[in-house]
mmCIF file of C-alpha atoms in Angstrom:
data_model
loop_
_atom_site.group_PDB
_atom_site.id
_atom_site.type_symbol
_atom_site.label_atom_id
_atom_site.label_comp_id
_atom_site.label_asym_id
_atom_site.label_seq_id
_atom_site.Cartn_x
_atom_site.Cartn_y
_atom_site.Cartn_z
ATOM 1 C CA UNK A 8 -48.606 40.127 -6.495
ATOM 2 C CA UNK A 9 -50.596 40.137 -9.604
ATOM 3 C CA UNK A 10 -51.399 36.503 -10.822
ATOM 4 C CA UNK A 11 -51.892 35.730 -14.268
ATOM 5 C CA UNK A 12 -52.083 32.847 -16.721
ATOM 6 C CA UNK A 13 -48.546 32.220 -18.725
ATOM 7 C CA UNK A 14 -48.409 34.518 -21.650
ATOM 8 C CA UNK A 15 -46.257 33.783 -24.503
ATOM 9 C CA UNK A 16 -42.958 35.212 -24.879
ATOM 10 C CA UNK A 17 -41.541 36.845 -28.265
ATOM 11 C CA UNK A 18 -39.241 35.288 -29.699
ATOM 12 C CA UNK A 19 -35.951 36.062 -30.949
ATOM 13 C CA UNK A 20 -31.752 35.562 -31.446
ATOM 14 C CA UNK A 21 -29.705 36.064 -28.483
ATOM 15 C CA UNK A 22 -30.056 38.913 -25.897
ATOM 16 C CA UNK A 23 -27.182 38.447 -23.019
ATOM 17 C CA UNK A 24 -28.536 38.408 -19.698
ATOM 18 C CA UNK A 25 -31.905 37.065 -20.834
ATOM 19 C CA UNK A 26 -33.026 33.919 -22.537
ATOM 20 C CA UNK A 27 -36.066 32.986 -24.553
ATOM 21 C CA UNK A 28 -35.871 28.979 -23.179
ATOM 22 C CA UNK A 29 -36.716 28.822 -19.742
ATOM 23 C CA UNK A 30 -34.883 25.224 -19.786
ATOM 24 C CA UNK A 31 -31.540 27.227 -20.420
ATOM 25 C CA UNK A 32 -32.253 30.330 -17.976
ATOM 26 C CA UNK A 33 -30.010 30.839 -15.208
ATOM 27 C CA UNK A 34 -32.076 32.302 -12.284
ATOM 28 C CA UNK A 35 -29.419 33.417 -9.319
ATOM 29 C CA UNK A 36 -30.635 33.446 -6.056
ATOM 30 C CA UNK A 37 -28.919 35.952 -3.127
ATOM 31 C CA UNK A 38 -29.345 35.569 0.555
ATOM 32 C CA UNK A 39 -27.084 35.713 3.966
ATOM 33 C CA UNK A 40 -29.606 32.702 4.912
ATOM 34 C CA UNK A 41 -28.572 29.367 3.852
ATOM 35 C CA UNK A 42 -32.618 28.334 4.355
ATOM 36 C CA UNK A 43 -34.170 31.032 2.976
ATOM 37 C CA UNK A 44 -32.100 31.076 0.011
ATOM 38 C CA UNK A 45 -32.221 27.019 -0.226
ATOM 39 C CA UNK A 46 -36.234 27.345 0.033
ATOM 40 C CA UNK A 47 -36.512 30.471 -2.730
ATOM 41 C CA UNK A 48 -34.495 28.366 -4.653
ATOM 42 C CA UNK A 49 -36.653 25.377 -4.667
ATOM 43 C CA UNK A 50 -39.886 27.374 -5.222
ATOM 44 C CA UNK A 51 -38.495 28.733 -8.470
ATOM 45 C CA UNK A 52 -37.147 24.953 -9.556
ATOM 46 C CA UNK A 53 -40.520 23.521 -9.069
ATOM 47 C CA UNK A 54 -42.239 26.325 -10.904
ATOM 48 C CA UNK A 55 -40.696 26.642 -13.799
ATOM 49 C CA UNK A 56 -37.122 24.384 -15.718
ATOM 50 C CA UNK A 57 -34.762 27.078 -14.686
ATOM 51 C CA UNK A 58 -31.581 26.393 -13.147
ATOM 52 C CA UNK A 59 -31.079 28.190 -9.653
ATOM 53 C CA UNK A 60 -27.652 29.054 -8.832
ATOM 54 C CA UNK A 61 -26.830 30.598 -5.193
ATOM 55 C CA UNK A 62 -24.708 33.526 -3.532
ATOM 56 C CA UNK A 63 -24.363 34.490 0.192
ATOM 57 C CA UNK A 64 -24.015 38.192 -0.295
ATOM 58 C CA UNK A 65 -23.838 40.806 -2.805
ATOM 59 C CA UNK A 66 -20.543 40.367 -3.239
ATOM 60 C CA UNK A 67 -20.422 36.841 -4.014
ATOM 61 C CA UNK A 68 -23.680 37.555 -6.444
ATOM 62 C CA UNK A 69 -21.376 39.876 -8.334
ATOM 63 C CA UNK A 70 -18.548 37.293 -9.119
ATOM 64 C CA UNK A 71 -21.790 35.041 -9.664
ATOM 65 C CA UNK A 72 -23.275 37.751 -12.117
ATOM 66 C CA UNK A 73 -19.763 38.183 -13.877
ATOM 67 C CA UNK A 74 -18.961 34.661 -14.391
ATOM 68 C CA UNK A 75 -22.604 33.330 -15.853
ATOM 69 C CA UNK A 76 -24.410 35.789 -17.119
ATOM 70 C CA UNK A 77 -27.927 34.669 -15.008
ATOM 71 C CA UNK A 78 -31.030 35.598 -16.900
ATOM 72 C CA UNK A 79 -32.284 37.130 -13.245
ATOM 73 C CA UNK A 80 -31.180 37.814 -9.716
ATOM 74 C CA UNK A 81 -33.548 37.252 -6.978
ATOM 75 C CA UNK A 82 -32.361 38.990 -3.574
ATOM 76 C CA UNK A 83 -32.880 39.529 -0.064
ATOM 77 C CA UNK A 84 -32.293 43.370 0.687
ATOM 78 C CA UNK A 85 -30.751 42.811 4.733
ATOM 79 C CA UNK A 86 -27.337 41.094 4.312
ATOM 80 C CA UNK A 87 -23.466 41.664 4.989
ATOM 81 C CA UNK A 88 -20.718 43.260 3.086
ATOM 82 C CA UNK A 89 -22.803 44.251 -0.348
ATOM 83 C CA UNK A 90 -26.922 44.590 0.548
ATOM 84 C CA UNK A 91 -29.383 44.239 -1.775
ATOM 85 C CA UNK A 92 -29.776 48.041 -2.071
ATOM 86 C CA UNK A 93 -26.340 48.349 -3.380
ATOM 87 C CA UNK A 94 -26.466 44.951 -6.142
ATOM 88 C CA UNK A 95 -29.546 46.780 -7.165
ATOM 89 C CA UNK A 96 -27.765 49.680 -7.798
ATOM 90 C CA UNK A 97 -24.357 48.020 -9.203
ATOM 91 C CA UNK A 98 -26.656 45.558 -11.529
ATOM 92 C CA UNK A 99 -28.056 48.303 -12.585
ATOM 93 C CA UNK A 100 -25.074 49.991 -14.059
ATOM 94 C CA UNK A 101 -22.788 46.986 -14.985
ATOM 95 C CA UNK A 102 -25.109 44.728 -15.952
ATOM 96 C CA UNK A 103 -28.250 46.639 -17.548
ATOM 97 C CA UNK A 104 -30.012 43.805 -19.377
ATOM 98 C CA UNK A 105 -29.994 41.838 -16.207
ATOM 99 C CA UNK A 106 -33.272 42.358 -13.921
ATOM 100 C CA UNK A 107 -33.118 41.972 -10.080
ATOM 101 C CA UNK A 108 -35.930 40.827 -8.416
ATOM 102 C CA UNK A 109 -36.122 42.248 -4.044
ATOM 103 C CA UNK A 110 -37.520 40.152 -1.338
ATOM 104 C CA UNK A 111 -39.033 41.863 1.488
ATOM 105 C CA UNK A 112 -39.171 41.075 4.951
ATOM 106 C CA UNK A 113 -40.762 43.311 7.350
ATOM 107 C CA UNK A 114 -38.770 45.784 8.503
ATOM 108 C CA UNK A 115 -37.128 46.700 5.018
ATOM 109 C CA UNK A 116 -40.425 48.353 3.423
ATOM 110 C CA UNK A 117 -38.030 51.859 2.948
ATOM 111 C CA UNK A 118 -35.218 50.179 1.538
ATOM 112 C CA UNK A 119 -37.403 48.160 -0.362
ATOM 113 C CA UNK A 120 -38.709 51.247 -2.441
ATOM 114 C CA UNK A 121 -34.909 53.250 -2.619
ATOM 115 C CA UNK A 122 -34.358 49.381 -4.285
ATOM 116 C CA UNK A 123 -37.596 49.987 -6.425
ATOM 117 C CA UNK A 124 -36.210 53.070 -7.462
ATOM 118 C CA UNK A 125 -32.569 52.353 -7.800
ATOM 119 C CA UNK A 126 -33.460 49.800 -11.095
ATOM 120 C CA UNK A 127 -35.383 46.908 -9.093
ATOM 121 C CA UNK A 128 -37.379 45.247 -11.215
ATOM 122 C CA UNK A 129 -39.935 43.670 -9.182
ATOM 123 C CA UNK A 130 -40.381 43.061 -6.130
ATOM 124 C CA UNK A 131 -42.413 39.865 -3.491
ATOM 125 C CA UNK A 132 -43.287 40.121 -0.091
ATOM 126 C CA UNK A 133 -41.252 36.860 2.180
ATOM 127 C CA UNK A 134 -45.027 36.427 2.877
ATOM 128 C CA UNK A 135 -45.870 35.549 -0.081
ATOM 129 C CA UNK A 136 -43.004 34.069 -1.268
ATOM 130 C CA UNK A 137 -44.535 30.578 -1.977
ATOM 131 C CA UNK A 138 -47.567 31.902 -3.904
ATOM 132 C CA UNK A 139 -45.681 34.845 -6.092
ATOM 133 C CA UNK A 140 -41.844 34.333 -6.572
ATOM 134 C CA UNK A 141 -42.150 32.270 -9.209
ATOM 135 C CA UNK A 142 -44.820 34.300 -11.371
ATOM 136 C CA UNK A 143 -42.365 37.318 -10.444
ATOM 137 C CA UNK A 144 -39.375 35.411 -11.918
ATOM 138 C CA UNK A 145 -41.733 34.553 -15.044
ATOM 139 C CA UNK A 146 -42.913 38.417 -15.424
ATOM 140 C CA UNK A 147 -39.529 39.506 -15.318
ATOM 141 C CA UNK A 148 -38.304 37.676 -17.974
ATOM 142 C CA UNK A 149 -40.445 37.949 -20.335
ATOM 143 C CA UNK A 150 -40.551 41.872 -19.813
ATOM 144 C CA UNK A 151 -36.440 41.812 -20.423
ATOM 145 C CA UNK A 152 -36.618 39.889 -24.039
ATOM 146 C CA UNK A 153 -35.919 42.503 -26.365
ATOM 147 C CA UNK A 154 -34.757 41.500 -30.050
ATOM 148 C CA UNK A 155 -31.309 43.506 -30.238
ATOM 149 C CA UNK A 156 -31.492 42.765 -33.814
ATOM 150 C CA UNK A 157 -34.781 44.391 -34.788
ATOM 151 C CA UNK A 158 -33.957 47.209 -32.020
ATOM 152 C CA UNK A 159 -30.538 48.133 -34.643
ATOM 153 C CA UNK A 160 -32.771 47.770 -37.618
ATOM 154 C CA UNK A 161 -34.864 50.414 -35.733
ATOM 155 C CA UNK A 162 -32.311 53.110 -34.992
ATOM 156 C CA UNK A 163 -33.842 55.456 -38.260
ATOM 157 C CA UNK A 164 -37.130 55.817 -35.925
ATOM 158 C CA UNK A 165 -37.539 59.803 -34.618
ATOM 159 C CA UNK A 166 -41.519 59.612 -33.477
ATOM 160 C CA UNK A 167 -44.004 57.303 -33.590
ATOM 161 C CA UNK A 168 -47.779 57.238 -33.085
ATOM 162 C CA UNK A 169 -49.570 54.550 -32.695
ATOM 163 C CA UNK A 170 -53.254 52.896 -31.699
ATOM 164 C CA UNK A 171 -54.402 49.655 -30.755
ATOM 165 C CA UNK A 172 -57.688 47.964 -29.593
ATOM 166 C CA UNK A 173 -57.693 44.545 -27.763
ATOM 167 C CA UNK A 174 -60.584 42.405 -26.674
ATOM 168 C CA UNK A 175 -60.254 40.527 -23.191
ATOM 169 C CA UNK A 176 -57.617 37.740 -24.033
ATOM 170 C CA UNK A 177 -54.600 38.396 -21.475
ATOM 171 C CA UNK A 178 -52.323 36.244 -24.116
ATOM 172 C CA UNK A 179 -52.085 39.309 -26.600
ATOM 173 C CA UNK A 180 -50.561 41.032 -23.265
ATOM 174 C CA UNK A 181 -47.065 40.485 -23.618
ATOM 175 C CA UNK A 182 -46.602 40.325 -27.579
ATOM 176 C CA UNK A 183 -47.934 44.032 -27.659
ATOM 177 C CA UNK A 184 -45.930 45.455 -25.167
ATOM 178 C CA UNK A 185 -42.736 43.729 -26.522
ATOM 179 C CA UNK A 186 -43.638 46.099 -29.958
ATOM 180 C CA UNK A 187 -43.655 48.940 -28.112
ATOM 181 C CA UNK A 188 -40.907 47.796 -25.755
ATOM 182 C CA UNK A 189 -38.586 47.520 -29.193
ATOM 183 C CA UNK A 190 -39.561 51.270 -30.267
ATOM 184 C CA UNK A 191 -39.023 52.715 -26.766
ATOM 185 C CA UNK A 192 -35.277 51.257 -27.173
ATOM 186 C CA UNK A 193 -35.111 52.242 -30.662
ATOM 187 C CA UNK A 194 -35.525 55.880 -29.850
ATOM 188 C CA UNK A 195 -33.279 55.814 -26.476
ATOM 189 C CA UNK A 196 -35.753 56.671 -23.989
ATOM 190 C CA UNK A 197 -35.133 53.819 -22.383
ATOM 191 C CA UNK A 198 -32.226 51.462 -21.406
ATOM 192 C CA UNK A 199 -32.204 47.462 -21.157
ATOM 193 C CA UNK A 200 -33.179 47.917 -17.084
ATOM 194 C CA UNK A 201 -35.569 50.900 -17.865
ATOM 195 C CA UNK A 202 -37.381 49.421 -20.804
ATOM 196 C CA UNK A 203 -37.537 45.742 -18.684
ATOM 197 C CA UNK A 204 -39.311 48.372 -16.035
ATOM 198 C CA UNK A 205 -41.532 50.209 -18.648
ATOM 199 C CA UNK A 206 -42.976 46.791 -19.586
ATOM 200 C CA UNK A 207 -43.979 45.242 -16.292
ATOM 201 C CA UNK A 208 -45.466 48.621 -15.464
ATOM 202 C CA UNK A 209 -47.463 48.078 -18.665
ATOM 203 C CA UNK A 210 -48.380 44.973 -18.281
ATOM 204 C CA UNK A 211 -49.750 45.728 -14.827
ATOM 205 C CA UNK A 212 -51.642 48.639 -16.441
ATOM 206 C CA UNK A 213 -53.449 46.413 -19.379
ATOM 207 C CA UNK A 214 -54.107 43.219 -17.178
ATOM 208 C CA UNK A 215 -55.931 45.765 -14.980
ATOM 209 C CA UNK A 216 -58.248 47.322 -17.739
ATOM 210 C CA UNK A 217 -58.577 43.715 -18.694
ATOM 211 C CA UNK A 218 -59.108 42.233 -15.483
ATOM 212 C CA UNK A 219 -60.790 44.806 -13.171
ATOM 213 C CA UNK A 220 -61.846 47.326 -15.944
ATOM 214 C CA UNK A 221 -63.808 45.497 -18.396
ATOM 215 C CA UNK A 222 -64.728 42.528 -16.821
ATOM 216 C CA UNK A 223 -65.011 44.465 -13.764
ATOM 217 C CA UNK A 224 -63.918 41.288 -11.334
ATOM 218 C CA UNK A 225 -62.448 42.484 -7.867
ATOM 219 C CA UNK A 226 -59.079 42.215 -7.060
ATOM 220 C CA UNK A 227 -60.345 41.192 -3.639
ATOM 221 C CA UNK A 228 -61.376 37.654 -4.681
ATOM 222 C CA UNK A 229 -57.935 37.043 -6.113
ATOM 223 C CA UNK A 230 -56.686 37.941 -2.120
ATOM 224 C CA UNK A 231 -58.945 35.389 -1.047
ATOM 225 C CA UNK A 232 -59.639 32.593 -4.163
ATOM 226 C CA UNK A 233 -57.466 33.080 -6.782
ATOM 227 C CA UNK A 234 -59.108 30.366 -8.827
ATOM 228 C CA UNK A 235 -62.295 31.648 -8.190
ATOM 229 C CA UNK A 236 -61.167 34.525 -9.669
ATOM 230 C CA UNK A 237 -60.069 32.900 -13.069
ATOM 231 C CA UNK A 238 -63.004 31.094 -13.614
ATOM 232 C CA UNK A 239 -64.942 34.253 -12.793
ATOM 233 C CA UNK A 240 -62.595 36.005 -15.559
ATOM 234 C CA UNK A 241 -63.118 32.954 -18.059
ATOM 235 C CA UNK A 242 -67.106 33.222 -17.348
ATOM 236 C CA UNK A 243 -67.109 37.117 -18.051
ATOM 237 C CA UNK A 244 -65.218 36.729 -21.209
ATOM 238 C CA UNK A 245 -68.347 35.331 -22.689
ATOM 239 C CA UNK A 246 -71.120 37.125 -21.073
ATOM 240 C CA UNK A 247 -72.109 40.495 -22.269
ATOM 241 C CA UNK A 248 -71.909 43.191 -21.944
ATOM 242 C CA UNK A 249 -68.075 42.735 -20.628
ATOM 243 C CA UNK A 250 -67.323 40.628 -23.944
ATOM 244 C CA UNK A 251 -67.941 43.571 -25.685
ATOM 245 C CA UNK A 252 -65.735 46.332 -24.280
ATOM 246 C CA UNK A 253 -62.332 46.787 -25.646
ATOM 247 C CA UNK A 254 -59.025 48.165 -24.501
ATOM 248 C CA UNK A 255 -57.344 50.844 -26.228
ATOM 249 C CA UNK A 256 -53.866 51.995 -26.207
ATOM 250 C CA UNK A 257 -51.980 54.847 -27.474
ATOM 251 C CA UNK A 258 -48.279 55.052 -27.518
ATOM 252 C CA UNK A 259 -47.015 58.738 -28.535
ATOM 253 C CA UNK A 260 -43.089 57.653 -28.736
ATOM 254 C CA UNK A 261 -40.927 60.972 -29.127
ATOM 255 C CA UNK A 262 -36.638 60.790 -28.423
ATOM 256 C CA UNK A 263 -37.625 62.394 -25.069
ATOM 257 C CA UNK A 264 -40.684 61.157 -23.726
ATOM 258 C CA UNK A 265 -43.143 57.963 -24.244
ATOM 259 C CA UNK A 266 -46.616 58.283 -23.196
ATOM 260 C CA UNK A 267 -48.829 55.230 -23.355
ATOM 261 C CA UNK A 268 -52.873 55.902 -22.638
ATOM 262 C CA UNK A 269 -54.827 52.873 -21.303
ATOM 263 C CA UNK A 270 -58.577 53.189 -21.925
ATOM 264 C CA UNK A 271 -60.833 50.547 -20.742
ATOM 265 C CA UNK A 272 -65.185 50.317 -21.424
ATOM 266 C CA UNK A 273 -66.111 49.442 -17.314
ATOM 267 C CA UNK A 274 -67.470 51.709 -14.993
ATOM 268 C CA UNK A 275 -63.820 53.375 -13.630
ATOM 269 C CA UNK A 276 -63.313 53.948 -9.563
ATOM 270 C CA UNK A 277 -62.737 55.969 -7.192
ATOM 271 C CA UNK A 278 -59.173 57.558 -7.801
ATOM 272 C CA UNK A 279 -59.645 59.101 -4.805
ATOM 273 C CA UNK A 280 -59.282 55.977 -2.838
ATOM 274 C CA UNK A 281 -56.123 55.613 -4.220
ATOM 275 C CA UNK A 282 -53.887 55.039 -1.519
ATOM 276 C CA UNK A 283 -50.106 56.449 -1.331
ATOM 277 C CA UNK A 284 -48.248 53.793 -2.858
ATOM 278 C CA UNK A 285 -44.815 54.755 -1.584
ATOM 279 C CA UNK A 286 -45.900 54.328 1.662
ATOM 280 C CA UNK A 287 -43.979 51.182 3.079
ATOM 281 C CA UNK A 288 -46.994 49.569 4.539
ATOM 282 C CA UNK A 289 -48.106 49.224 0.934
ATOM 283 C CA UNK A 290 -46.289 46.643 0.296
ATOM 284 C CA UNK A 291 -48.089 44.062 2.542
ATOM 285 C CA UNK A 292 -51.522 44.728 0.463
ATOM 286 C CA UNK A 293 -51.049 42.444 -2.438
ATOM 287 C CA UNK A 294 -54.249 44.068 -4.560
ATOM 288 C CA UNK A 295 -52.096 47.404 -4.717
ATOM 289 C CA UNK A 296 -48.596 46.089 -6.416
ATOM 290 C CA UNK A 297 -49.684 46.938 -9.979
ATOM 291 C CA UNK A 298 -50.000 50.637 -8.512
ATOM 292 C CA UNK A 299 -46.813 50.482 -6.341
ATOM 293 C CA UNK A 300 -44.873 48.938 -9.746
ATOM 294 C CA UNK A 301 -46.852 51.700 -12.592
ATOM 295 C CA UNK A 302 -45.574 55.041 -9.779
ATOM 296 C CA UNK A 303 -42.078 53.358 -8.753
ATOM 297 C CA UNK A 304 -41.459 52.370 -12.738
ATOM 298 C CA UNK A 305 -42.965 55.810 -14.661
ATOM 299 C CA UNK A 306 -42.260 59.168 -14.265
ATOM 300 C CA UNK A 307 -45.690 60.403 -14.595
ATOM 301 C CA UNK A 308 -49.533 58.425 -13.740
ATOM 302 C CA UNK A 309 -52.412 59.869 -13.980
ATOM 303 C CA UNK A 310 -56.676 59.114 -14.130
ATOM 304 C CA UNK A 311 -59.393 60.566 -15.467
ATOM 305 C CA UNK A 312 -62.009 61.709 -13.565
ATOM 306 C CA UNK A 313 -64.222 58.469 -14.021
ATOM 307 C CA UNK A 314 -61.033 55.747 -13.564
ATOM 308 C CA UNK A 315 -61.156 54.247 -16.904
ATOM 309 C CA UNK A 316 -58.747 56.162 -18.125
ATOM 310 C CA UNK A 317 -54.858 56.209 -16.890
ATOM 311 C CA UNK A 318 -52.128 58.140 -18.444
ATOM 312 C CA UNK A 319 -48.423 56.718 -18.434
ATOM 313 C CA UNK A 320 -45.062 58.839 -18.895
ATOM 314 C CA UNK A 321 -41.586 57.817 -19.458
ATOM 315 C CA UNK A 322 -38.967 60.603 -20.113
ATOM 316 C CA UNK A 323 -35.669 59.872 -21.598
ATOM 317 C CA UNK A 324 -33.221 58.533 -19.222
ATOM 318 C CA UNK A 325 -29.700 59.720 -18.576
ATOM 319 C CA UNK A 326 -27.476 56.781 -18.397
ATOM 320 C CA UNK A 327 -26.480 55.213 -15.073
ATOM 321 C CA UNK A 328 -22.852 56.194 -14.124
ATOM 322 C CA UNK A 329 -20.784 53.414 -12.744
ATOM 323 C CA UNK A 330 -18.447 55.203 -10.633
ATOM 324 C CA UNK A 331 -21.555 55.821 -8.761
ATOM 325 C CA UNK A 332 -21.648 52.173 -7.543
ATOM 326 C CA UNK A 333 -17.995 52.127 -6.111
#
């Protein structure tokens, strides 16, 4: 799960299924276990001022879903009558501005990327429940806020080109890629579940540059001391040479196809070490999710040779079709 100090949201009028107040979100919760869902429940209360509502099934999550709207569903993937699988995949086409967030247990790795797949948004191991649900929950949301308003005012928009450069502050993170997040929409690559998708996979992709790339600290020491890890970022920010190097980004938006390339000034990797991140033993290594998100949420990632480079695709979407979910 990739870790990361709050960024601030855009803001913005109303956009159903997500909120800009945390205070007023509604964040349902979905599990067959009256525990498990009691204890998710409480480590999203104490994290952030959301109100947790609950649901036994997928079944009962749909009435839930119908009746209030939540800003997010959080579910377990192994449970009677309607699994997670299937919400996923009904959310997905009745409700597209909602984002579902899977909880894995071992055992449900496969299902866990058909879910990924099917519209998921996000995913947290049951391992790691304590230490990432919430950040999950706050990543999610803040990936779905897209101004409806601006995205009408939009609709003239046939291509766009455009270039940015960032230092190392993570906070200018999730402003950016709610621009580009409004143009993807504008042009209809992308629904409300897609673009939600095409965000956290960006975000993932320009914490990393920031992170790993050009301050070149190792995911590793997040594994093992997160908070060593900050205060190794906040030291780097100030030191040269990793001060100096910049991130650049640039979105070629056509009504088909976005493309988004990442460029960061470290020293790259290996891309050869890459490991498979479909494989569903992936999921218990909590320095590859930004991977496992970028391949399950693009159509197309690729590297350049040296690593410091990685090339993002989104092609138009065709719409999900309900009758699909019945």
């Amino acid at each position: 799960m990739t870790l990361h100090p709050p960024i601030p949201e855009p803001n913005g009028p109303d956009n159903p299924g997500a909120t800009r107040d945390h205070e007023s979100s509604i964040i349902l919760v979905v599990d067959d276990s009256p525990v498990d869902r009691r204890v998710a429940g409480r480590m999203i209360e104490k994290r952030g001022n959301w109100r947790v509502e609950y649901a036994c099934d997928g079944e009962e999550a749909l009435e839930v879903i119908g009746r209030l709207r939540p800003a997010a569903v959080v579910t377990d993937l192994q449970m009677p009558r309607i699994d997670g699988l299937e919400l996923v995949t009904r959310v997905r086409a009745e409700y597209p501005k909602i984002p579902v967030i899977i909880m894995t247990g071992q055992g449900s790795e496969k299902i866990a990327v058909a879910a990924l797949k099917a519209g998921a948004a996000s995913y947290v191991t049951k391992q790691t429940l304590a230490a990432d649900l919430a950040s999950a929950v706050e990543q999610v949301l803040a990936a779905s806020q897209t101004d409806d308003c601006q995205t009408k005012a939009l609709q003239s928009l046939k291509a766009q080109t455009t270039h940015f450069e960032i230092d190392n502050d993570p906070t200018v993170v999730s402003p950016l890629i709610a621009l580009l997040q409004h143009d993807i929409v504008s042009l209809g690559i992308c629904d409300a579940t897609a673009v939600t998708r095409v965000g956290i996979a960006l975000e993932e992709t320009l914490l990393n540059a920031i992170y790993h790339g050009n301050l070149g600290v190792s995911s590793e020491l997040k594994c093992v001391n997160e908070h060593a890890f900050y205060a190794q970022v906040t030291e780097r920010r100030q030191q040269a040479p990793y001060r100096d190097r910049r991130v650049r980004i640039t979105a070629r938006l056509k009504p088909h196809r976005a493309t988004f390339v990442v460029s960061d000034g470290g020293d790259g990797f290996d891309i050869s070490s890459l490991p498979d991140p479909t494989d569903p033993s992936f999921f218990d290594r909590p320095s590859g999710r930004g991977i496992l998100l970028m391949r399950a949420f693009m159509d197309e990632v690729g590297y350049n040779a040296r690593g410091n480079r990685v090339i993002l695709v989104k092609k138009k979407e065709s719409p999900p079709d309900p009758s699909e979910a019945e």
